[in-house]
Coordinates of C-alpha atoms and ligand atoms in Angstrom, one line a residue:
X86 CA -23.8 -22.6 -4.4
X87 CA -27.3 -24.5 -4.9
X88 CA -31.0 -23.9 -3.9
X89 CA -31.1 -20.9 -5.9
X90 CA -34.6 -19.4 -5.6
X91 CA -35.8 -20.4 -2.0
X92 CA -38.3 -18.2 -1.0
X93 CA -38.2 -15.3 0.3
X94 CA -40.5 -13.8 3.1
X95 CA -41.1 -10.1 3.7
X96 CA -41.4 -11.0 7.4
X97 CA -38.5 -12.9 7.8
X98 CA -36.5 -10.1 6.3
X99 CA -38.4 -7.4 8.1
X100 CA -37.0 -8.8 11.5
X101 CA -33.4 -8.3 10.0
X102 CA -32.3 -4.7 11.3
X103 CA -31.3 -3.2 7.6
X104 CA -34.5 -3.4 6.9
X105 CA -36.5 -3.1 9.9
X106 CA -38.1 0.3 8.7
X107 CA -39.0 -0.6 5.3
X108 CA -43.0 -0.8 4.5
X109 CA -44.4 -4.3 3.7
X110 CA -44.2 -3.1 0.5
X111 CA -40.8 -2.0 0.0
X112 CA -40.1 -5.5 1.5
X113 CA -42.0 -7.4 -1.0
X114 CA -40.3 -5.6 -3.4
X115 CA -36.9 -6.5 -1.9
X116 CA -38.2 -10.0 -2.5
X117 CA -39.2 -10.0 -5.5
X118 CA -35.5 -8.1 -6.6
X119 CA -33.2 -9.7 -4.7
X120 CA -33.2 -13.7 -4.2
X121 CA -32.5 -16.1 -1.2
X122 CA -29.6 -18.1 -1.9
X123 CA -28.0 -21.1 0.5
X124 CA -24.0 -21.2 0.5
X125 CA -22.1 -24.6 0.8
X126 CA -19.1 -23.9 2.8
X127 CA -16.1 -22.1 1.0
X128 CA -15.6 -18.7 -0.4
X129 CA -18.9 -16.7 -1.8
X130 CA -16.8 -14.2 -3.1
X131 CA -13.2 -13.2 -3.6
X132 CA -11.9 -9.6 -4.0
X133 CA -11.5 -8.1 -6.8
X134 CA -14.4 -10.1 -8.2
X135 CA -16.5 -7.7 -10.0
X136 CA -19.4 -6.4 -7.3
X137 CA -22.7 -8.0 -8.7
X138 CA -24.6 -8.3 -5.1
X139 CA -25.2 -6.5 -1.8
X140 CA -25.6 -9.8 0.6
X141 CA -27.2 -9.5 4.0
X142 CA -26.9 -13.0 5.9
X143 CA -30.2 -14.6 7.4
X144 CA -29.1 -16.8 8.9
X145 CA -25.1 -19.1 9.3
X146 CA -21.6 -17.8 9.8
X147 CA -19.7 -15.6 7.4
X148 CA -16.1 -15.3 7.9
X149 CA -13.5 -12.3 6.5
X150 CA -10.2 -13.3 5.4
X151 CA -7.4 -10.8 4.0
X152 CA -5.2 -12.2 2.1
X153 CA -1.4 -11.2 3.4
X154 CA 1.5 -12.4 1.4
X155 CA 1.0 -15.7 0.5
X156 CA -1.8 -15.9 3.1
X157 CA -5.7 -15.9 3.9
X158 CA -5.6 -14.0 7.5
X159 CA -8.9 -14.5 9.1
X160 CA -9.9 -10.7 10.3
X161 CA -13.4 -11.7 11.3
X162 CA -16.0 -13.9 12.0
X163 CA -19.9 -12.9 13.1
X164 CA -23.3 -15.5 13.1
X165 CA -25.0 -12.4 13.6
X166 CA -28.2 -11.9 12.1
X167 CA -28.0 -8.9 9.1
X168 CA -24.6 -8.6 9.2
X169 CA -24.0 -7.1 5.5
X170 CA -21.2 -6.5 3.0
X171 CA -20.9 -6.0 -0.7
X172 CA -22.1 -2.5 -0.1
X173 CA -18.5 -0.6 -1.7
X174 CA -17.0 2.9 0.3
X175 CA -16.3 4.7 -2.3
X176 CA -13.2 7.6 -1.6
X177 CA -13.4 10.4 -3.5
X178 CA -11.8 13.4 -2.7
X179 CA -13.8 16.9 -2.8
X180 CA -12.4 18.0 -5.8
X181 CA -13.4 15.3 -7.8
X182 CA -16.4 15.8 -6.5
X183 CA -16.4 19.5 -7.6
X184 CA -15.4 18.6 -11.1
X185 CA -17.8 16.1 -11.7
X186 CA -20.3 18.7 -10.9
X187 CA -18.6 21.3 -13.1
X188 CA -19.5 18.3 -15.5
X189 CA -23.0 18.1 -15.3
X190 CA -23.6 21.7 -15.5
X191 CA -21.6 21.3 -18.9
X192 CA -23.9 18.9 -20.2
X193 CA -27.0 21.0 -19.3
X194 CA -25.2 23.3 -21.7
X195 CA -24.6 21.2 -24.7
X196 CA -28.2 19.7 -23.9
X197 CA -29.5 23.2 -24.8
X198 CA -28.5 23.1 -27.7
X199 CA -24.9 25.0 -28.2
X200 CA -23.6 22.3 -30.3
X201 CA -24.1 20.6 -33.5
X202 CA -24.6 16.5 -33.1
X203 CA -21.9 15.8 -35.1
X204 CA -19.5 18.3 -33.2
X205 CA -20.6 16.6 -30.2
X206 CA -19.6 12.9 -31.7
X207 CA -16.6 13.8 -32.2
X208 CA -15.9 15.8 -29.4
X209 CA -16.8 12.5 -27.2
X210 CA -14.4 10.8 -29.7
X211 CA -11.6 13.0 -28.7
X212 CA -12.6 13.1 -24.7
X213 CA -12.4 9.2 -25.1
X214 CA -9.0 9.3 -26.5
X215 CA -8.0 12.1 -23.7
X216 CA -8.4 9.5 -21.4
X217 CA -6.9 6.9 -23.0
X218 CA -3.8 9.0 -23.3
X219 CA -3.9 10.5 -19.8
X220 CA -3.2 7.0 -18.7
X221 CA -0.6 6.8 -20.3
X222 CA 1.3 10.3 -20.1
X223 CA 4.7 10.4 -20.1
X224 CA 6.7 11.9 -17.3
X225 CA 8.8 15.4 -18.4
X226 CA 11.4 17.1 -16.6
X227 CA 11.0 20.3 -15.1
X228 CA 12.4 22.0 -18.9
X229 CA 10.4 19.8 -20.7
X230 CA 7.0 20.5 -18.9
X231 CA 7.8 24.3 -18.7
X232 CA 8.4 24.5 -22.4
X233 CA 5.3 22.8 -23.4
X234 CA 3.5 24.5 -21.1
X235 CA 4.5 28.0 -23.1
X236 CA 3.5 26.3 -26.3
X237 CA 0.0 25.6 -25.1
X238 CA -0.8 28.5 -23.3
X239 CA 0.2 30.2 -26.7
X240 CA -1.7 28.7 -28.7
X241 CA -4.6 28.9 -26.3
X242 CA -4.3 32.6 -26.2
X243 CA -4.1 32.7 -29.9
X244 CA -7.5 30.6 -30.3
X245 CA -9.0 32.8 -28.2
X246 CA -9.6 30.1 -24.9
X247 CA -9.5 32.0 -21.4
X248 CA -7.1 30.8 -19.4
X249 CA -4.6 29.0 -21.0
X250 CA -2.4 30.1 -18.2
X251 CA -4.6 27.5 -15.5
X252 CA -5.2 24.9 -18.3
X253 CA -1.6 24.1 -19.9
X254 CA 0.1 22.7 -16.7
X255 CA -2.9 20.0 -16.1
X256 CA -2.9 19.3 -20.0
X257 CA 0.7 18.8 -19.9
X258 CA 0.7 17.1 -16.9
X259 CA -1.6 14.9 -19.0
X260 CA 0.8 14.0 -21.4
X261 CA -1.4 16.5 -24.6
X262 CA 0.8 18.9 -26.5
X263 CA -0.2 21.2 -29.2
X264 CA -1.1 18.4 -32.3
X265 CA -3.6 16.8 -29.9
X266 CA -4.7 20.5 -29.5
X267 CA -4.9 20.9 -33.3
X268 CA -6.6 17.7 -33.5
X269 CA -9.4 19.5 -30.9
X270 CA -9.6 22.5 -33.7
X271 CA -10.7 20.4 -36.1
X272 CA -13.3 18.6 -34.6
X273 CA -14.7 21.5 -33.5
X274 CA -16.7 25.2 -34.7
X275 CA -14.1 28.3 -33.3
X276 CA -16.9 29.8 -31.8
X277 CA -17.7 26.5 -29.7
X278 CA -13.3 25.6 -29.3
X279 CA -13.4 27.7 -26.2
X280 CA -16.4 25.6 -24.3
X281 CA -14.7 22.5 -25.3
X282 CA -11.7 23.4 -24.0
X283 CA -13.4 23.8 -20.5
X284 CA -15.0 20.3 -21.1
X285 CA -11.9 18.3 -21.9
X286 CA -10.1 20.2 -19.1
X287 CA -12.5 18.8 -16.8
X288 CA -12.0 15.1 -18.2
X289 CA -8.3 15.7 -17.6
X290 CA -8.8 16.7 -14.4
X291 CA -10.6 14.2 -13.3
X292 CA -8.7 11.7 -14.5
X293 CA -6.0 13.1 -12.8
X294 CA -7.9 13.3 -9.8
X295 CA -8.9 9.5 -9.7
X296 CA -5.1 8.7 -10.6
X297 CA -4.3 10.0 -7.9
X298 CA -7.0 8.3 -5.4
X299 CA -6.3 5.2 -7.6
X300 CA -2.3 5.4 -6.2
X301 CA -3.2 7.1 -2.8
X302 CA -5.5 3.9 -2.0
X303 CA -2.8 1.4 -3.1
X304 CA -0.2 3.1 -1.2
X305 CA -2.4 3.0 1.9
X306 CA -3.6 -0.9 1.1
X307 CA -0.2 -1.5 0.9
X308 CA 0.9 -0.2 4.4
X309 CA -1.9 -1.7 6.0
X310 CA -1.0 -4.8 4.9
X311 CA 3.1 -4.4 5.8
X312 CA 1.9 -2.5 9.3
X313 CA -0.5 -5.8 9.9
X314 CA 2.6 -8.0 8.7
X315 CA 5.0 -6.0 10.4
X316 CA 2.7 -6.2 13.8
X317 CA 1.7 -9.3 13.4
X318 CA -1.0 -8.7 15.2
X319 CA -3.2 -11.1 14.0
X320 CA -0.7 -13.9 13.7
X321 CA 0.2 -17.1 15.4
X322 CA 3.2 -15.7 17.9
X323 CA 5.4 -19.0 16.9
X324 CA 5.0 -20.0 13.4
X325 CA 6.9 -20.9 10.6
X326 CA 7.5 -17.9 8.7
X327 CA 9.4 -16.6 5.3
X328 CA 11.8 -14.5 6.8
X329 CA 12.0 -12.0 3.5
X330 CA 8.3 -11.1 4.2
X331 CA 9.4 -10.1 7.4
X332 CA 12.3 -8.3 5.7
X333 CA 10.0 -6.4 3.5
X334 CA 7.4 -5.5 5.8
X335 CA 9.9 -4.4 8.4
X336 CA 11.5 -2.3 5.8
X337 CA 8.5 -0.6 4.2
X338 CA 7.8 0.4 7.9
X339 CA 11.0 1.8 8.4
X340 CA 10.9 3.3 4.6
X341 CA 10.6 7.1 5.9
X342 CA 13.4 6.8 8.4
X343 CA 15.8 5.2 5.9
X344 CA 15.4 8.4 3.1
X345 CA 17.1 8.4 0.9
X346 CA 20.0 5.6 2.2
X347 CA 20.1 2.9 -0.4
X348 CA 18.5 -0.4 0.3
X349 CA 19.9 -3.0 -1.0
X350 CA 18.5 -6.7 -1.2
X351 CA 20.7 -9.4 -1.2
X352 CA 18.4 -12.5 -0.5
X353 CA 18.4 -15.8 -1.3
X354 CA 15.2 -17.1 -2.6
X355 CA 15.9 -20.8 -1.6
X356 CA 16.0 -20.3 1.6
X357 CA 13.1 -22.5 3.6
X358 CA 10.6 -20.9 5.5
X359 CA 11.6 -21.5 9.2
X360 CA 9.9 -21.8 12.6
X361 CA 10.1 -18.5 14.8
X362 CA 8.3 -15.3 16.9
X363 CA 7.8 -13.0 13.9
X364 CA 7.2 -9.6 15.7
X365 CA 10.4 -10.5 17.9
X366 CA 12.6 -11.1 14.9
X367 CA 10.7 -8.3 13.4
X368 CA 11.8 -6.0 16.1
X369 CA 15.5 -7.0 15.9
X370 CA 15.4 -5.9 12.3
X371 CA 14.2 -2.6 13.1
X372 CA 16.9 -2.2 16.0
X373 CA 19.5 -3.3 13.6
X374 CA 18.4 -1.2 10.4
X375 CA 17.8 1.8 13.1
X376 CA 21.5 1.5 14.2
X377 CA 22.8 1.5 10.7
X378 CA 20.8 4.4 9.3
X379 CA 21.8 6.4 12.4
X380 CA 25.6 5.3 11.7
X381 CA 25.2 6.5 7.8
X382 CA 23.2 9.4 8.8
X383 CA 26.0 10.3 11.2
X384 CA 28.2 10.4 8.8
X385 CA 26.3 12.8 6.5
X386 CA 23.5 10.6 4.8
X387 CA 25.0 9.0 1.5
X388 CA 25.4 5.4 2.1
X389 CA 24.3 2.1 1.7
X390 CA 22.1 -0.5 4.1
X391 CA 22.4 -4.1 1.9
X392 CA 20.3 -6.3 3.7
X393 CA 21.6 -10.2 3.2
X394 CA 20.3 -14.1 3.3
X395 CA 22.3 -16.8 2.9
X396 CA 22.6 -20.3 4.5
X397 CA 25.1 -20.8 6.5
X398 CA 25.7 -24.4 7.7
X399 CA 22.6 -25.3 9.5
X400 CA 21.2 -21.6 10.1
X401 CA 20.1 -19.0 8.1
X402 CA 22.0 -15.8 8.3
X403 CA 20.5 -12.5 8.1
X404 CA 23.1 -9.8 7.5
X405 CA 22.3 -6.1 8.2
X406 CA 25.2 -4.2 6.4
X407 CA 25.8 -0.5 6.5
X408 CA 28.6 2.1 5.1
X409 CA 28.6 4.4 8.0
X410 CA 31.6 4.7 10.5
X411 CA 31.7 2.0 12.0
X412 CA 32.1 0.8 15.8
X413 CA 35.2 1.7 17.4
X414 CA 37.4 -1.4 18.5
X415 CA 37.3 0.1 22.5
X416 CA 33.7 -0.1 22.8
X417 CA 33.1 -3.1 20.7
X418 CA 33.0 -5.4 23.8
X419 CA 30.2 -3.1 25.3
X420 CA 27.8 -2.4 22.6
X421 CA 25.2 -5.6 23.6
X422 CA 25.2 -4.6 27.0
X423 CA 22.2 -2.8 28.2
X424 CA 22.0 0.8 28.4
X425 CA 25.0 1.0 26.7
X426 CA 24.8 3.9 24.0
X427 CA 27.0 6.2 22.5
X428 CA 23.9 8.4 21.0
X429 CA 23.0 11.5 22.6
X430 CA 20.9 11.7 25.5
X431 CA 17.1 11.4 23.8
X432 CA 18.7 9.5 20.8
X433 CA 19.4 6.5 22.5
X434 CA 18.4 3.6 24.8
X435 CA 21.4 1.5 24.5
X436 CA 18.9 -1.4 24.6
X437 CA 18.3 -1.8 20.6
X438 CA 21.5 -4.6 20.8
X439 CA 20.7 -5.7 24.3
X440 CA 16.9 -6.7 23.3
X441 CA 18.1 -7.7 19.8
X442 CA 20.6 -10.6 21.6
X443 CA 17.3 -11.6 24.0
X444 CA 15.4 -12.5 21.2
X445 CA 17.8 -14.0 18.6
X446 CA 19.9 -15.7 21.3
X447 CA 17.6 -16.7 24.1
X448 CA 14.7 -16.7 22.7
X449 CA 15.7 -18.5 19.2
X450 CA 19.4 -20.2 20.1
X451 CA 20.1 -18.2 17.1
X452 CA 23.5 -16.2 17.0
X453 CA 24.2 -12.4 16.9
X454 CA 27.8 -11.0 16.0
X455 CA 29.2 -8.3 14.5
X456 CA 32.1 -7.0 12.4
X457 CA 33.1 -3.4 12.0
X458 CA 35.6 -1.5 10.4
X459 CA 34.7 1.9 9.2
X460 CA 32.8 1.9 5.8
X461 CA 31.5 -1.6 6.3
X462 CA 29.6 -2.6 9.6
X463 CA 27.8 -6.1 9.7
X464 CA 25.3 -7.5 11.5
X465 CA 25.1 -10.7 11.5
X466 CA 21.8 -12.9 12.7
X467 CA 21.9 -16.4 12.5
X468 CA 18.7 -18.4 13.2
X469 CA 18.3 -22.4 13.3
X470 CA 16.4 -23.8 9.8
X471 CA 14.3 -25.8 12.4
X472 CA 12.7 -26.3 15.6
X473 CA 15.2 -26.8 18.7
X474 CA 14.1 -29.8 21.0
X475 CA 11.1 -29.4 23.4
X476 CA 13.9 -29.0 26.4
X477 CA 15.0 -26.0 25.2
X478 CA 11.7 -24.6 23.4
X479 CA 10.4 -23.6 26.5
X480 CA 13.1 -21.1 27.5
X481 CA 12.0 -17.4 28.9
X482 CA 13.8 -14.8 27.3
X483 CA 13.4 -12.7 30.4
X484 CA 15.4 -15.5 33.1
X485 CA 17.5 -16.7 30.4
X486 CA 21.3 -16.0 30.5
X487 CA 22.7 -12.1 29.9
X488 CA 25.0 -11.9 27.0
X489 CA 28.8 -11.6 28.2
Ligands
LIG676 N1 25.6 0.0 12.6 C1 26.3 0.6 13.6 N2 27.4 1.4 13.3 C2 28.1 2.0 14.3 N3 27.8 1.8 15.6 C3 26.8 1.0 16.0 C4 26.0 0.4 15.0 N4 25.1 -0.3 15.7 C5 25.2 -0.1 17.0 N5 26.3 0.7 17.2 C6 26.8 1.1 18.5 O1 26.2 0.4 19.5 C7 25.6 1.2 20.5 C8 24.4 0.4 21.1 O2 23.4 0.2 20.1 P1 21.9 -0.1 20.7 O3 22.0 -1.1 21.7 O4 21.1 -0.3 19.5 O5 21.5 1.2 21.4 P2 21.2 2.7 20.8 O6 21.0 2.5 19.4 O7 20.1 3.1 21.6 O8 22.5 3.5 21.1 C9 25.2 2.4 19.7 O9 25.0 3.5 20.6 C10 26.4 2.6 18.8 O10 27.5 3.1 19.4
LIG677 MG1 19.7 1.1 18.6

């Protein structure tokens, strides 16, 4: 960064369309605030950098990368005039929003006067603490909460608080128990316990609350990212790619369909990345962890899927390995043909294997074979570790032999 301080002109920013109906003094004052700045090429800022600036670009090319796995994924790219960023969305959900303004009407109480300084002090002390230990709470069984929930509510009953019943759960759920409670007692007047009660409920609450936005927008960062991975929408189609990511992504997708079938990964870490169609090979994996949590689900839902890498030779094997049935020998011979399906009608396509072969065969002169016998099904993929020749690179999956 360099040229710090260039100056900055009302009119040239008025034309920009942010700011195109602020008065020539509200744009001098933007001026004199913020600062013209000139970027060498190369990052201006990183996320999860702390958010010092709101930047509007004048004039050049800014350019958005995410950063996926191991990564930077361009997601866009504007030269257009005012484009902005910096400015953060904040989620909040409308209860946190209700709390906080529960909040402020408790402050316009204790500004009035209720309580003595010093009770104050320390009641800030202990709502500092509160959080502190909210972070940290521990998880209790079902017993467990329920018991300590009848402890506090009795003791809130017995110091005179109105309804312990509504506030034990949330300060259990908290991690407090009746010593923290005690603790509160002593900070505080008997006549004022019951007020600060309500305030440190609040704190809980809300700490809660933004816990729970805090996981709910992980959880959704983290999908986007394995649904962008798993599309691979904005990848190269051919490219040489970790096949474990895909793995991963593929089975975070799929995470709701598995239940509660154990996954089990068996990879091996040394494997080199290879050349192939991501969202192809990402599609056999679905077809081939779809079969086998049909197969353990059809044989009541406790099972096992262990997914496995390993070299083998000159390929990489992928192994998709389930505890269901298994395929009987009679219709072994069929399954890769198309259409062929022993589901019932609405279930199946009978394409998942015949697709599956396209792709690893044809389209990657990998391998695809399978051994069954009931209570261990495998699913073996093997791809090449490197590019085939140019003579066979150009092979359409769609003219390309059937599988016999
Ligand atoms: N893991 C497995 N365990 C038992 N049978 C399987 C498994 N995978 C595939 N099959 C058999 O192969 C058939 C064809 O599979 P597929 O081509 O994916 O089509 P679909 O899943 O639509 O039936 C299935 O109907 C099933 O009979
Ligand atoms: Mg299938």
């Amino acid at each position: 960064m360099s040229g710090r301080g260039l100056p900055c002109s009302p009119a040239e920013i008025s034309s920009l369309f942010l700011f195109e109906k602020l008065s020539p003094e509200q744009l001098g004052r933007l001026c004199g605030e913020g600062r013209l700045e000139r970027f060498e090429p190369g990052p201006v800022y990183t996320e999860g950098d702390p958010a010092t600036c709101f930047y509007v670009m004048i004039e050049g090319t800014v350019v958005l990368y995410r950063r996926v796995g191991a990564d930077d994924v361009e997601v866009s790219r504007t030269s257009q005039r005012g484009v902005y960023s910096g400015a953060t969305a904040v989620r909040a959900t409308a209860t946190l929003r209700e709390r906080v303004a529960k909040m402020r009407h408790k402050l316009a109480v204790i500004a009035s006067g209720a309580y003595d300084p010093e009770a104050l002090a320390r009641l800030i002390e202990i709502q500092e603490r509160t959080a502190e230990l909210v972070a940290k709470a521990p998880v209790l069984s079902p017993l467990e909460a329920s018991d300590r929930e009848d402890a506090l509510t009795d003791w809130l009953d017995d110091h005179d608080v109105p309804e312990g019943w509504r506030i034990a759960p949330t300060f259990v759920q908290a991690g407090l128990d009746t010593e923290w409670l005690e603790q509160v007692a002593a900070a505080v007047d008997e006549d004022t316990l019951p007020g600060a009660m309500g305030w440190l409920n609040y704190t809980v609450e809300t700490e809660l609350l933004m816990d729970e936005i805090g996981d709910s927008t992980n959880r959704i960062s983290h999908l986007v990212d394995a649904a962008k991975q798993y599309s691979q929408l904005d990848r190269a189609s051919y490219r040489v790619v970790d096949v474990h990511e895909l793995l991963d992504s593929t089975l975070l997708m799929l995470s709701g369909k598995i239940g509660r079938i154990e996954v089990v990964r068996d990879y091996d870490r040394t494997l080199p990345p290879i050349p192939a169609y991501p969202a192809e090979l990402n599609q056999v994996w679905t077809n081939l962890v779809d079969n086998a949590v049909f197969a353990v689900d059809s044989a009541g839902g406790e099972g096992t899927l262990t997914v496995r890498t390993a070299h083998e030779g000159d390929r990489l094997l992928v192994e998709f390995r389930d505890t269901g049935p298994g395929i009987p020998p009679d219709i072994r011979g069929r399954i890769f043909d198309p259409f062929f399906t022993t589901k019932p009608v609405g279930e199946g396509t009978g394409l998942g294997l015949d697709i599956s072969w396209r792709i690893v065969v044809n389209k990657h002169h990998g391998g695809l074979q399978v051994e069954s016998v009931p209570g261990d099904t495998r699913f073996q993929v093997l791809l090449p570790l490197t590019a085939p020749g140019p003579e066979n690179a150009q092979d359409d999956p769609e003219t390309a032999e059937e599988p016999v």
